[in-house]
Every structure is written in structure tokens, then in C-alpha cells.
Amino acid sequence: MKIVSFAVFTLAVVVQWAVPFSSIFEQEKILREGEVVRIPCRAPDPYDPLRGRYLAVSPSENEVAVENPNVFKPKQRVYAVLELRDDNLQHLQRLTPTIPSSGECYIQVNTAPYQRNRDKVKIEWPFSRYYLNEKSAPSADEWLRENTRNSKFVTAEVRLLKGRAVITDLSVDQKSFRDIIKETAR
Amino acid sequence: MNFPANRWLLERLVEWQREGLISDSSAKVLRERYAPDASGRDVPNGIASMVLGVLGALLIGSGLIAIIGYNWDEFSRPVRLLFAFAPLLLAQAYCASLLIRRNPVAGWKREAAAILQTAGAGACIILVSQIYHLSGKWTDFLLCWLLVSLPLAWTHRSKAVAFFCLTATSVWSVGRVGEAEEWYSGPLLYPLLFLGIPQLWESLRSPLTVSLFLRWAIASSAMFGFGSAIAELLKNEGSDIRGGVLYLSWTFLAAGFCLIPLRKEEVNVPIVFKPQVALGGLWILVFGLAASVRTNGSFMVQGVREAFSMIAARVLFIMVGGLALVAYRQKRWGILILTSVVLLPVVAYGVTPENARVAGDLLPIISTVYLGLVGLGLILLDFAGKPAAPRIGAALISILILIRMADSKLSLLTKGLVFIAVGVAFLVFNHFINRRHTGVHKRVSDGEGLL
């Protein structure tokens, strides 16, 4: 009986290490090998009681015009092809249910559970949180509210590898948000 | 036999000795035979030390999570990952050391170690998701945390981890209603998660050996978890789960809980040891009282009509019917009368199935009369010297009168006077029943033996 208990315990220990490690491995690979893209977004400041302060990153584009909306079902895994425009930011170009051809910049997303428009498909981005230090979060939030009212907008810097994304930084007017937070906190 | 069953027996022994049912020598033998279990692999220890052990581990675990929540972004990524894995590694080493010990281990140490490892695993996942800014719903995180912690409920026989898993599974199920893409990512997975709790199997094998606290935790978790699974099934069949069909199905589920077959030794234990009956019965009474409100009639009757067209609801009704047959064979009359309340909307619908409006108007009348008779019956059984629940009966009648008053168009003055009269009558009745029971040396709690 003790052997069985120990075997189950060992398995539990292995799983407890494997779960975070599989995440770490995947994220590190994307950070190492992924292509850098910049996406315009908004970022208000909610609070997760378990995981602490974060900015809810919400890209400003979340709908893509499609010719045949019936191809896409709610909550379906699809690929959004991104294109670089004159503002030097990546924008949504089109949606495809299959992996796009090599050379194209694309990101794996899900279609939203509820769709409103017939000719457009709403998507859910794979990144939505940017965690912050608890101490500097309120001043960062205040700074964001005051400085993003007019022409300024937040940009999410994302690493992309085979459609998988990791958010690495936010920037305002091409200045790293991490640096802005440090300056504001002083 | 452990604490709750022991306590019950010791209390009864005093009464039985006083009433002359058993001799002093027999009582002594029973006391010795059913003394707290010291033969197990654990060193027996008091509840206080167990609670303190669990509390200490919980405080350390919560502190760990709060420290991590601060987000130490001045450290590099590898250093922060070290923060994430170091506490987990220490907790795992401590748990392993307890497991390989040859000598028996104190219960509080097992509990504290298992809680520490659970908190360590949760903190580690949290920190990794924070470092890499991983998105995802809180329900996904909760499921992941409970799945990696569940084995500790088996290996260290930790009641605290079992309680955590029971709570987490039901919270996860409720949070996932209508969100699942596949059956295994939503509340339909709950029954499998529920079967993973070791104390559930223990309670099936020998019901009274599981602590009272965990019996209530198991019953509460099952009520929420299976309730969520039913909501998901109905939603998958295209039902608007805000409609009456969900409330009707939940009430049938509650009836199913009440009707779960009991072992012989369980039938006559106080209702506090039968949480599935207490919780299920409470829901049924609330449903019955809601059915007696005039404005709810048509809503509930429409629920019946919709339920008859849905496979999930029909299967549930058949299962509850089967359990009712078993209860009938066990002669559990009290529970059969209580659970029959779920049939009231079905009866109202059956009278005029083609005219839902008339059936809706009929339901409050049928419900009021039936619940009134049930209340009266519960009181009269006591006077006939049978197992009864006079206080529950009186409370039921009082609430019915209050609902009728709220429904009526009488003046506030009249309603106020009736409320006062009912309140006074209830207090007087309670006093009378207490004196009556003292007079006949009968110290049984309401519902004992009946439910």
C-alpha cells in the first residue's frame, strides 16, 4: 500500500513540475525565436485577487470582414493574418480556418462565442494580461488614463512563433511602458 | 468508528442507560468497543492540533501567494522562477519525508504538509503565468490547480486537500456553465472529478466513518456540481436555462439526493448526519413555497411542459422515480412525503395540459393545500407518538400564512396584525412542544427517524 501511495505521490510531484515547465518551455521558445510585432490596443487596470495587478490588454481591432461568415463557428480556433501598415503597426488583414502560407505573419486566435455582424467575425486575442508590480500599478494606471486620451495610443509588443504569441511589453509613443512605470513611480 | 458516529453513540448510551434499555455493563462494553480509533496508521491527535496545523499551513500558503502577487519585477526572470519552484520543492520534500517514515505520523503533520504542497503548486502556476503574462480564465487555472493537488488527498489522506478539491470542483463547474467547448472542459466533467475524492469512496463503504464536516462538504459540492452539470445538459439541448425547466430539474435533483438509499444504521441518526437530506429537503421546501406564490404558477408549469420534451430532464425524472421506489421499499414515508412536493407542478400541468394559464393559476392553490397538509401531518405524527418533525411542520404552516398575506390585497394594518399573531403562535407552540418532550423524557431532534 505504501508503495502505491509513494508511486501516486511521485506522479503528482512530476505533474506539479511538468505543468509549469511545459508553459515555461513554450513561452521561452517563442521569446527566443519569435518575430516581434506591434499591435495597437487599450489597457485599463483591473485586479486579479490571485495573480495580482495587471493591465487588461485589449487590441483595438477585434473584428475582421469576411466574405463567407458561415465558414466560421463560435469559439473556433482560427488564424488571423496580420499586415504591416504605414503606421509601422500590425493590423488585422484577413481570417482563415487553416494555417496561412509560410512568409505570412499570422496569429492563432479564437472566434468570439457571440457574433453580432453578419459580414464580420469577432475574434478573441490570445493575450489579454500584462502583469505589473503592485506598488507601481496605481500610478501606471493614472498615467495611462491621462496620457492616452488624445492622439497617443498604447502598443502591445508581441513575440510570434508559428501563430503562438507572448506579450513582452507595452509602449506609449514608442517608449517602453516598463520604463515609463519606473519613471512615474519615482 | 470516528468522531461523529462515536459522539452519537455515546450520547445515546447515556439515554439508553437512563431509560433502562441497556445495563451498565453492556454500556461499558460498547464504550470500550467504540472508543476513538487508535489502531490506524496515524498517531491519534486532538481536533485542536489538527485545526492549528491546517491553519498554520494555510497562512503560510496564503502568504506565499500574496508575496508572489506583489510581482517582484526588479528581479530577472530566472530568479523569479526560482522563487516559484523553491517553496514547491521544499513542500514536496517534506511531504515525501512523511510518506517514507516507518513510524506513524501525526494527523496534523500530514494535513499541514499536504496543504503546504497544494499552496506551493498553486503559487508556482500563478507565478509562471504572471512572469509570462499568460492570459486565460480563472476557471482554467482553478482546474489545473485542483488536478495537480488531488493526489495528495489520497497519498496523505488529507481532509483539508479533499475539502479544497470538493470546493474547487463545484466552483469550477458553476463557473463553466455555458462556457465549455467540449464536454470535458465544462460541468459535465464534474461527476468524474467528484469520483476522485477519496472520502467519497470511504463514505460509500462505511458512511458514518467520514467526519461530519466532510459529509457536509461532499453533499454541498455535489449539489452545486451536479446542478451545474444539469444546467449544461439542458443548455446543450437548446433550453433557455433561465426558464422554469432548470428549477424543476434542480428540484428533482434535490429529491434524488434526499432519496439516496440509506443503510440500516443511518436511518435513525439525526438529520445533521444526513446532509444530503437536509440540503435536498431545504431546496424542495423552498421550491414548494415558491410554487405557492401566485405569480410563479405559469412559469413553473411552463417548465414542466418544456421538461417533458427534453431527454436530460426525462432521464433525471426516471432516475428519481427509481430511487423513490427504493425508499418505498425501505418504508421511508417521511422522505417520500417531502419529495412528493416536486410533483405539484406536474399535477397542475396534468389537470389542464392544453391550458397552461389555468394550470398556472391552479398550482399555487394545490401547493398551499398540500404543504399545509404536510405541515399539519408533521405535527400530528408527534402527537401519535411516531417519528415526527413538529417544529418544521409549524414553521411550514407559518411561512404559508405569511406568503398568503404577502399575496393578498389586505391592508398593511391587517397584514401586520396577522404577522404578529403568527409569530406569537409559533413561539407558544415551540414552548409547548419543548415542555411536552421534556414531560415524556423524549430528547430527539426534529425529523430524527422520520427523514
XYZ file of C-alpha atoms in Angstrom:
637
model
C 0.000 0.000 0.000
C 2.856 2.333 0.904
C 4.471 1.636 -2.484
C 1.239 2.582 -4.268
C 0.978 5.780 -2.214
C 4.559 6.659 -2.988
C 4.070 5.938 -6.699
C 0.973 8.187 -6.801
C 2.851 10.874 -4.855
C 5.827 10.696 -7.248
C 3.460 11.018 -10.192
C 1.811 14.046 -8.552
C 5.233 15.655 -7.990
C 6.181 15.051 -11.631
C 2.892 16.602 -12.840
C 3.278 19.564 -10.472
C 6.642 20.304 -12.127
C 5.577 19.366 -15.649
C 2.600 21.762 -15.813
C 4.550 24.996 -15.182
C 7.615 23.696 -17.040
C 5.662 22.962 -20.220
C 4.444 26.581 -20.121
C 7.923 27.903 -19.455
C 9.416 25.838 -22.291
C 6.836 27.034 -24.823
C 6.991 30.688 -23.779
C 10.802 30.753 -23.722
C 10.919 29.264 -27.233
C 8.560 31.957 -28.521
C 10.565 34.677 -26.757
C 13.810 33.322 -28.211
C 12.772 32.575 -31.773
C 9.605 34.602 -32.298
C 9.155 37.565 -34.619
C 8.437 40.923 -32.959
C 5.154 42.567 -33.937
C 3.451 45.666 -32.543
C -0.325 45.842 -32.218
C -2.423 48.911 -31.235
C -4.523 48.342 -28.104
C -6.181 49.708 -24.963
C -5.111 48.761 -21.439
C -7.271 49.532 -18.391
C -6.258 48.325 -14.912
C -8.274 45.576 -13.241
C -7.137 43.346 -10.356
C -6.905 39.585 -10.038
C -7.155 38.562 -6.370
C -4.934 35.541 -7.014
C -2.454 36.738 -9.574
C -2.189 40.388 -8.573
C -2.242 43.609 -10.574
C -2.362 43.548 -14.342
C -3.340 45.710 -17.256
C -6.139 44.193 -19.324
C -4.635 44.412 -22.798
C -7.354 44.730 -25.383
C -6.271 45.229 -29.031
C -8.339 47.960 -30.669
C -9.155 45.755 -33.670
C -11.206 42.692 -32.876
C -13.390 42.228 -35.952
C -12.402 41.020 -39.403
C -14.514 41.428 -42.530
C -15.115 38.054 -44.208
C -16.804 37.037 -47.453
C -18.452 33.913 -46.112
C -19.134 34.165 -42.349
C -20.711 30.672 -42.258
C -17.233 29.138 -42.548
C -16.515 30.315 -39.009
C -18.292 28.862 -35.955
C -18.309 30.497 -32.487
C -15.301 29.618 -30.278
C -13.465 28.123 -33.262
C -9.644 28.147 -33.423
C -8.669 30.187 -36.488
C -5.668 32.163 -37.812
C -5.611 35.924 -38.201
C -3.194 37.154 -40.878
C -1.530 40.455 -39.919
C -0.211 43.134 -42.269
C 2.230 45.922 -41.586
C 0.795 49.338 -42.468
C 2.235 52.843 -42.768
C 1.936 53.493 -39.024
C 4.520 50.731 -38.545
C 1.972 48.606 -36.655
C 0.448 45.251 -37.494
C -3.263 45.274 -38.356
C -5.758 42.501 -38.999
C -5.922 41.671 -42.674
C -7.991 38.500 -43.024
C -9.122 35.385 -41.185
C -8.514 31.813 -42.258
C -9.501 28.475 -40.715
C -6.230 26.856 -41.878
C -2.599 27.735 -41.213
C -1.581 30.503 -43.677
C 1.260 30.009 -46.136
C 4.810 30.482 -44.916
C 6.102 34.025 -45.100
C 2.861 35.499 -43.824
C 2.688 36.953 -40.336
C -0.200 35.286 -38.519
C -1.528 34.695 -35.021
C -3.690 31.907 -33.639
C -6.972 33.316 -32.238
C -10.447 32.089 -31.305
C -13.673 33.376 -32.767
C -15.850 35.002 -30.099
C -18.756 32.983 -28.621
C -21.281 35.595 -29.739
C -21.217 37.291 -33.155
C -23.152 40.454 -33.916
C -22.316 41.348 -37.520
C -23.146 39.116 -40.464
C -20.258 40.258 -42.640
C -17.653 40.467 -39.879
C -16.256 37.889 -37.479
C -15.353 38.925 -33.953
C -12.207 37.355 -32.525
C -10.619 36.855 -29.095
C -6.887 37.586 -28.915
C -4.625 35.041 -27.192
C -3.089 37.659 -24.881
C -5.127 39.786 -22.530
C -2.972 40.492 -19.485
C 0.166 42.422 -18.699
C 1.118 41.883 -15.060
C 2.512 44.765 -13.064
C 4.217 45.354 -9.779
C 1.538 46.042 -7.165
C 3.320 49.176 -5.938
C 3.616 50.868 -9.310
C 0.285 49.703 -10.780
C -1.940 52.569 -9.492
C 0.423 55.291 -10.745
C 0.773 53.445 -14.049
C -2.998 53.324 -14.380
C -3.290 57.031 -13.637
C -0.546 57.846 -16.139
C -2.274 55.765 -18.802
C -5.630 57.460 -18.257
C -4.121 60.927 -18.535
C -1.833 60.264 -21.467
C -3.918 58.134 -23.818
C -6.942 60.408 -24.186
C -5.974 62.144 -27.424
C -3.635 61.075 -30.168
C -1.472 58.794 -28.049
C -2.235 55.099 -28.020
C -0.828 52.024 -26.376
C 1.043 49.458 -28.415
C 1.459 45.856 -27.375
C 4.819 44.367 -28.287
C 4.316 40.698 -29.001
C 6.601 37.841 -29.998
C 5.065 35.492 -32.553
C 6.181 31.987 -33.446
C 4.050 29.714 -35.630
C 0.936 31.617 -34.617
C 1.632 31.412 -30.866
C 2.069 34.741 -29.072
C 3.770 36.066 -25.929
C 3.329 39.668 -24.881
C 6.682 41.212 -23.953
C 5.994 44.886 -23.365
C 3.568 47.738 -23.795
C 4.673 51.064 -25.210
C 3.238 54.549 -25.496
C 4.591 56.848 -28.208
C 7.280 54.256 -28.866
C 8.501 54.493 -25.267
C 8.580 51.266 -23.272
C 5.836 51.132 -20.686
C 8.181 49.392 -18.258
C 10.466 52.478 -18.362
C 7.513 54.842 -18.019
C 6.330 52.963 -14.917
C 9.782 53.229 -13.341
C 9.886 56.977 -14.013
C 6.346 57.506 -12.734
C 6.946 55.505 -9.572
C 9.926 57.637 -8.573
C -15.683 4.385 14.151
C -14.645 8.012 14.242
C -15.798 11.210 15.882
C -19.373 11.904 14.663
C -20.610 8.342 14.916
C -18.836 7.971 18.256
C -20.399 11.076 19.660
C -23.842 9.956 18.548
C -23.413 6.534 20.137
C -22.027 7.938 23.404
C -24.967 10.342 23.657
C -27.411 7.531 23.041
C -25.715 5.253 25.569
C -26.409 7.764 28.354
C -30.085 7.934 27.349
C -30.445 4.178 26.948
C -28.873 3.586 30.363
C -31.198 6.143 31.943
C -34.247 4.600 30.288
C -33.130 1.139 31.347
C -32.816 -0.174 27.795
C -29.277 -1.462 28.374
C -27.393 -2.466 31.508
C -24.381 -0.590 32.869
C -22.071 -3.468 31.926
C -23.369 -3.520 28.324
C -22.857 0.234 28.100
C -19.288 -0.173 29.363
C -18.547 -2.852 26.740
C -19.988 -0.643 23.974
C -17.956 2.351 25.187
C -14.769 0.324 25.071
C -15.549 -1.252 21.712
C -16.389 2.039 20.020
C -13.679 4.129 21.663
C -11.854 6.524 19.289
C -9.894 4.584 16.707
C -6.259 4.255 17.789
C -5.436 1.233 15.727
C -4.851 3.062 12.450
C -1.579 4.066 10.974
C -1.830 7.514 12.457
C -0.974 8.784 15.858
C -4.281 9.973 17.295
C -4.379 13.678 18.000
C -6.974 16.219 19.012
C -9.132 18.310 16.742
C -7.445 21.445 18.098
C -3.965 20.432 16.988
C -5.343 19.370 13.595
C -7.076 22.744 13.129
C -3.966 24.643 14.206
C -1.797 22.598 11.837
C -4.083 23.252 8.876
C -4.446 26.924 9.822
C -0.678 27.371 10.039
C -0.139 25.763 6.640
C -2.961 27.834 5.149
C -1.444 31.065 6.482
C 1.978 30.189 5.078
C 0.428 29.217 1.728
C -1.705 32.378 1.519
C 1.305 34.492 2.490
C 3.295 32.860 -0.278
C 0.622 33.625 -2.860
C 0.298 37.239 -1.622
C 4.075 37.766 -1.789
C 4.071 36.417 -5.320
C 1.077 38.634 -6.175
C 3.247 41.674 -5.376
C 5.144 40.974 -8.628
C 8.844 41.354 -7.999
C 9.668 42.805 -11.390
C 13.024 44.132 -10.199
C 14.347 40.560 -10.312
C 15.297 38.777 -13.511
C 13.100 36.045 -14.962
C 15.267 33.099 -13.806
C 15.386 34.463 -10.236
C 11.609 34.848 -10.155
C 11.204 31.307 -11.476
C 13.445 30.170 -8.644
C 11.024 31.872 -6.232
C 8.230 29.893 -7.843
C 9.832 26.474 -7.611
C 11.752 26.674 -4.316
C 8.695 26.613 -1.979
C 7.142 23.834 -4.057
C 10.321 21.770 -3.862
C 10.569 22.250 -0.071
C 6.922 21.293 0.447
C 7.314 18.227 -1.779
C 10.421 17.145 0.137
C 8.577 17.492 3.450
C 5.577 15.536 2.127
C 7.875 12.800 0.795
C 9.701 12.562 4.140
C 6.373 11.979 5.922
C 5.392 9.354 3.396
C 8.544 7.251 3.755
C 8.593 7.331 7.556
C 8.173 3.922 9.135
C 6.607 5.257 12.336
C 3.037 6.552 12.407
C 2.694 10.239 11.543
C 0.507 12.690 13.451
C -2.592 13.707 11.536
C -1.913 17.441 11.815
C 1.522 16.991 10.233
C 0.032 15.136 7.260
C -2.623 17.815 6.830
C -0.162 20.687 7.151
C 2.288 19.111 4.682
C -0.428 18.391 2.109
C -1.826 21.932 2.389
C 1.670 23.404 2.036
C 2.307 21.398 -1.113
C -1.110 22.359 -2.527
C -0.396 26.037 -1.868
C 3.126 25.641 -3.294
C 1.802 24.109 -6.517
C -0.818 26.869 -6.866
C 1.728 29.605 -6.188
C 4.108 28.120 -8.750
C 1.470 28.072 -11.512
C 0.416 31.619 -10.584
C 3.954 32.962 -10.726
C 4.736 31.318 -14.066
C 1.542 32.741 -15.593
C 2.447 36.145 -14.130
C 6.021 36.124 -15.415
C 4.958 35.248 -18.955
C 1.793 37.407 -18.898
C -0.318 34.354 -19.713
C -3.977 35.080 -20.223
C -6.717 32.562 -19.656
C -9.781 32.282 -17.474
C -9.609 31.821 -13.696
C -11.612 28.614 -14.106
C -8.811 27.066 -16.211
C -6.295 27.950 -13.519
C -8.534 26.522 -10.787
C -8.998 23.232 -12.673
C -5.268 22.919 -13.258
C -4.527 23.622 -9.568
C -7.069 21.142 -8.235
C -5.967 18.396 -10.632
C -2.319 18.631 -9.584
C -3.327 18.723 -5.892
C -5.939 15.959 -5.836
C -3.448 13.046 -5.469
C -2.429 14.464 -2.057
C -5.932 13.739 -0.753
C -5.143 10.065 -1.475
C -1.466 9.770 -0.594
C -1.585 11.806 2.624
C -5.278 11.117 3.305
C -5.637 14.865 3.749
C -9.135 16.022 4.619
C -8.144 19.650 4.067
C -6.983 18.948 0.488
C -10.142 16.879 -0.109
C -12.184 19.851 1.117
C -10.230 22.180 -1.192
C -10.817 19.858 -4.166
C -14.530 19.474 -3.361
C -14.960 23.243 -3.160
C -12.807 23.934 -6.206
C -14.583 21.353 -8.400
C -18.024 22.747 -7.611
C -16.892 26.381 -8.013
C -15.218 25.439 -11.313
C -18.376 23.662 -12.523
C -20.612 26.617 -11.686
C -18.157 28.992 -13.374
C -18.046 26.887 -16.563
C -21.792 26.585 -17.235
C -22.342 27.607 -20.848
C -18.608 28.195 -21.427
C -17.458 24.716 -22.444
C -16.419 23.920 -25.987
C -16.143 20.175 -25.309
C -17.933 18.087 -22.682
C -14.684 17.570 -20.742
C -13.997 21.280 -20.428
C -17.265 22.042 -18.639
C -19.541 20.916 -15.799
C -20.164 17.516 -17.441
C -16.682 16.611 -16.190
C -17.832 17.201 -12.599
C -19.035 13.622 -11.902
C -15.553 12.310 -12.795
C -13.813 14.897 -10.621
C -16.245 14.092 -7.812
C -15.363 10.392 -8.033
C -11.711 11.357 -7.493
C -12.347 12.362 -3.869
C -11.171 9.509 -1.596
C -13.543 10.359 1.263
C -16.483 9.798 -1.091
C -15.488 6.150 -1.516
C -14.943 5.883 2.221
C -18.435 7.239 2.859
C -19.920 4.713 0.395
C -18.165 1.847 2.173
C -18.949 2.925 5.706
C -20.970 6.163 5.842
C -20.574 7.058 9.497
C -16.783 6.871 9.435
C -16.432 10.089 7.433
C -16.281 13.250 9.535
C -19.398 15.382 9.741
C -17.549 18.331 8.206
C -16.561 16.349 5.114
C -20.028 14.808 4.784
C -21.431 18.337 4.523
C -18.646 19.345 2.124
C -19.341 16.317 -0.109
C -23.098 16.957 -0.119
C -22.746 20.708 -0.799
C -20.207 20.154 -3.570
C -22.431 17.500 -5.165
C -25.472 19.790 -5.054
C -23.634 22.596 -6.873
C -21.609 20.329 -9.187
C -24.429 18.080 -10.359
C -26.710 21.157 -10.526
C -24.215 22.765 -12.928
C -23.981 19.550 -14.959
C -27.778 19.516 -15.338
C -27.786 23.168 -16.397
C -25.139 22.337 -19.020
C -27.102 19.326 -20.300
C -30.280 21.390 -20.618
C -28.370 24.172 -22.365
C -26.899 21.654 -24.815
C -30.466 20.590 -25.612
C -31.276 24.173 -26.522
C -33.076 25.195 -23.346
C -33.067 28.747 -22.030
C -31.615 27.888 -18.623
C -33.279 30.917 -17.066
C -36.642 29.198 -17.614
C -38.699 27.071 -15.239
C -37.267 23.796 -16.566
C -33.960 24.371 -14.786
C -35.604 24.988 -11.387
C -37.804 21.929 -11.844
C -34.782 19.780 -12.777
C -32.791 21.088 -9.818
C -35.702 20.214 -7.554
C -35.810 16.686 -8.967
C -32.064 16.509 -8.335
C -32.642 17.630 -4.729
C -35.317 14.925 -4.420
C -32.786 12.418 -5.774
C -30.330 13.449 -3.047
C -32.992 13.004 -0.349
C -33.916 9.588 -1.727
C -30.360 8.161 -1.891
C -30.767 4.760 -0.188
C -29.574 4.709 3.418
C -28.031 1.862 5.336
C -29.946 0.492 8.278
C -27.678 2.190 10.806
C -28.089 5.538 9.038
C -31.887 5.704 9.027
C -32.315 6.730 12.652
C -29.371 9.096 13.023
C -30.164 12.837 13.439
C -30.589 14.780 10.228
C -27.328 16.665 10.822
C -25.542 13.413 9.877
C -27.530 13.225 6.633
C -26.557 16.493 4.890
C -27.834 15.230 1.534
C -31.324 15.017 3.080
C -31.002 18.348 4.907
C -29.818 20.278 1.833
C -32.109 18.482 -0.629
C -35.104 18.844 1.697
C -34.448 22.541 2.217
C -34.350 23.147 -1.550
C -37.584 21.164 -2.040
C -39.369 23.162 0.666
C -38.192 26.450 -0.848
C -39.389 25.225 -4.269
C -42.759 24.181 -2.804
C -43.190 27.541 -1.079
C -42.207 29.358 -4.292
C -44.828 27.288 -6.157
C -47.460 28.548 -3.716
C -46.810 32.166 -4.788
C -49.434 33.317 -7.290
C -47.029 34.973 -9.739
C -44.802 31.870 -10.108
C -47.514 29.426 -11.234
C -47.385 29.782 -15.001
C -43.553 29.978 -15.010
C -43.302 26.628 -13.213
C -45.979 24.923 -15.295
C -44.210 26.024 -18.478
C -41.085 24.430 -17.024
C -42.936 21.096 -16.791
C -44.103 21.338 -20.393
C -40.551 22.045 -21.604
C -39.037 19.358 -19.344
C -41.167 16.616 -20.883
C -39.632 17.373 -24.282
C -36.021 17.165 -23.078
C -34.081 13.925 -22.841
C -31.852 15.046 -19.932
C -34.838 16.057 -17.815
C -36.733 12.851 -18.615
C -33.749 10.664 -17.680
C -33.438 12.575 -14.411
C -37.140 12.079 -13.624
C -36.875 8.321 -14.297
C -33.813 8.041 -12.044
C -35.556 9.873 -9.213
C -38.594 7.631 -9.710
C -36.354 4.562 -9.296
C -34.874 5.985 -6.079
C -38.411 6.686 -4.814
C -39.267 3.011 -5.317
C -36.262 2.003 -3.199
C -37.323 4.493 -0.499
C -40.831 2.999 -0.628
C -39.378 -0.466 -0.031
C -37.333 0.948 2.855
C -40.570 2.468 4.247
C -39.094 5.977 4.400
C -42.535 7.584 4.471
C -41.394 10.973 5.732
C -38.919 11.450 2.915
C -41.441 10.241 0.333
C -43.987 12.818 1.517
C -41.359 15.566 1.430
C -40.070 14.694 -2.052
C -43.581 14.369 -3.458
C -43.672 18.188 -3.388
C -41.710 18.108 -6.685
C -44.743 16.558 -8.352
C -47.026 19.541 -7.605
C -46.273 21.421 -10.880
C -46.589 18.115 -12.775
C -50.035 17.540 -11.211
C -51.160 21.099 -12.036
C -49.955 20.661 -15.617
C -51.626 17.247 -15.844
C -55.041 18.671 -14.876
C -55.188 21.011 -17.881
C -52.209 20.330 -20.186
C -53.829 22.262 -23.035
C -54.412 25.387 -20.937
C -51.149 26.485 -19.295
C -52.734 29.627 -17.849
C -55.364 27.714 -15.882
C -52.724 25.217 -14.756
C -50.565 28.154 -13.654
C -53.430 29.560 -11.579
C -54.111 26.124 -10.112
C -50.537 25.445 -8.942
C -50.431 27.977 -6.035
C -53.729 26.582 -4.701
C -52.583 22.939 -4.900
C -49.211 23.842 -3.365
C -50.745 25.771 -0.468
C -53.184 22.962 0.385
C -50.579 20.214 0.029
C -47.853 21.969 2.020
C -50.422 22.900 4.677
C -51.405 19.229 4.986
C -47.728 18.185 5.123
C -47.122 20.723 7.934
C -50.170 19.508 9.834
C -49.142 15.881 9.317
C -45.662 16.518 10.715
C -47.257 17.919 13.892
C -49.952 15.237 14.284
C -47.440 12.389 13.886
C -45.698 13.685 17.020
C -48.940 13.541 18.980
C -49.486 9.991 17.709
C -46.085 9.058 19.171
C -44.499 8.398 15.748
C -41.234 9.841 14.401
C -42.161 13.416 13.516
C -40.960 16.968 12.960
C -43.491 19.215 14.756
C -41.357 22.373 14.677
C -40.682 22.026 10.933
C -44.427 21.439 10.457
C -45.319 24.565 12.448
C -42.688 26.617 10.597
C -44.093 25.423 7.265
C -47.638 26.455 8.176
C -46.431 29.829 9.489
C -44.493 30.576 6.293
C -47.509 29.568 4.185
C -49.705 32.020 6.126
C -47.105 34.765 5.664
C -46.887 34.116 1.892
C -50.682 34.203 1.591
C -50.671 37.522 3.449
C -47.996 38.917 1.112
C -50.028 37.701 -1.893
C -53.288 39.215 -0.618
C -54.667 42.714 -1.074
C -55.367 43.228 2.619
C -54.355 46.459 4.326
C -50.916 46.794 5.892
C -52.557 47.029 9.317
C -54.285 43.652 8.876
C -51.109 42.076 7.495
C -49.089 43.431 10.427
C -51.544 42.043 12.971
C -51.537 38.631 11.273
C -47.721 38.603 11.224
C -47.629 39.316 14.971
C -50.292 36.678 15.683
C -48.419 34.032 13.673
C -45.131 34.931 15.381
C -46.663 34.651 18.860
C -48.434 31.379 17.963
C -45.167 29.936 16.664
C -43.280 30.829 19.864
C -46.060 29.439 22.069
C -46.157 26.226 20.033
C -42.386 25.835 20.290
C -42.568 26.272 24.074
C -45.430 23.770 24.262
C -43.551 21.149 22.219
C -40.408 21.597 24.343
C -42.388 21.067 27.561
C -44.235 18.125 26.078
C -40.994 16.417 25.035
C -39.418 17.062 28.444
C -42.509 15.577 30.065
C -42.265 12.329 28.145
C -38.406 12.194 28.514
C -38.083 12.324 24.771
C -34.942 14.130 23.597
C -34.975 13.728 19.858
C -34.267 16.421 17.344
C -36.837 17.444 14.739
C -37.029 14.978 11.879
C -34.982 12.291 13.624
C -36.106 8.892 12.390
C -38.634 10.463 10.047
C -36.246 11.789 7.374
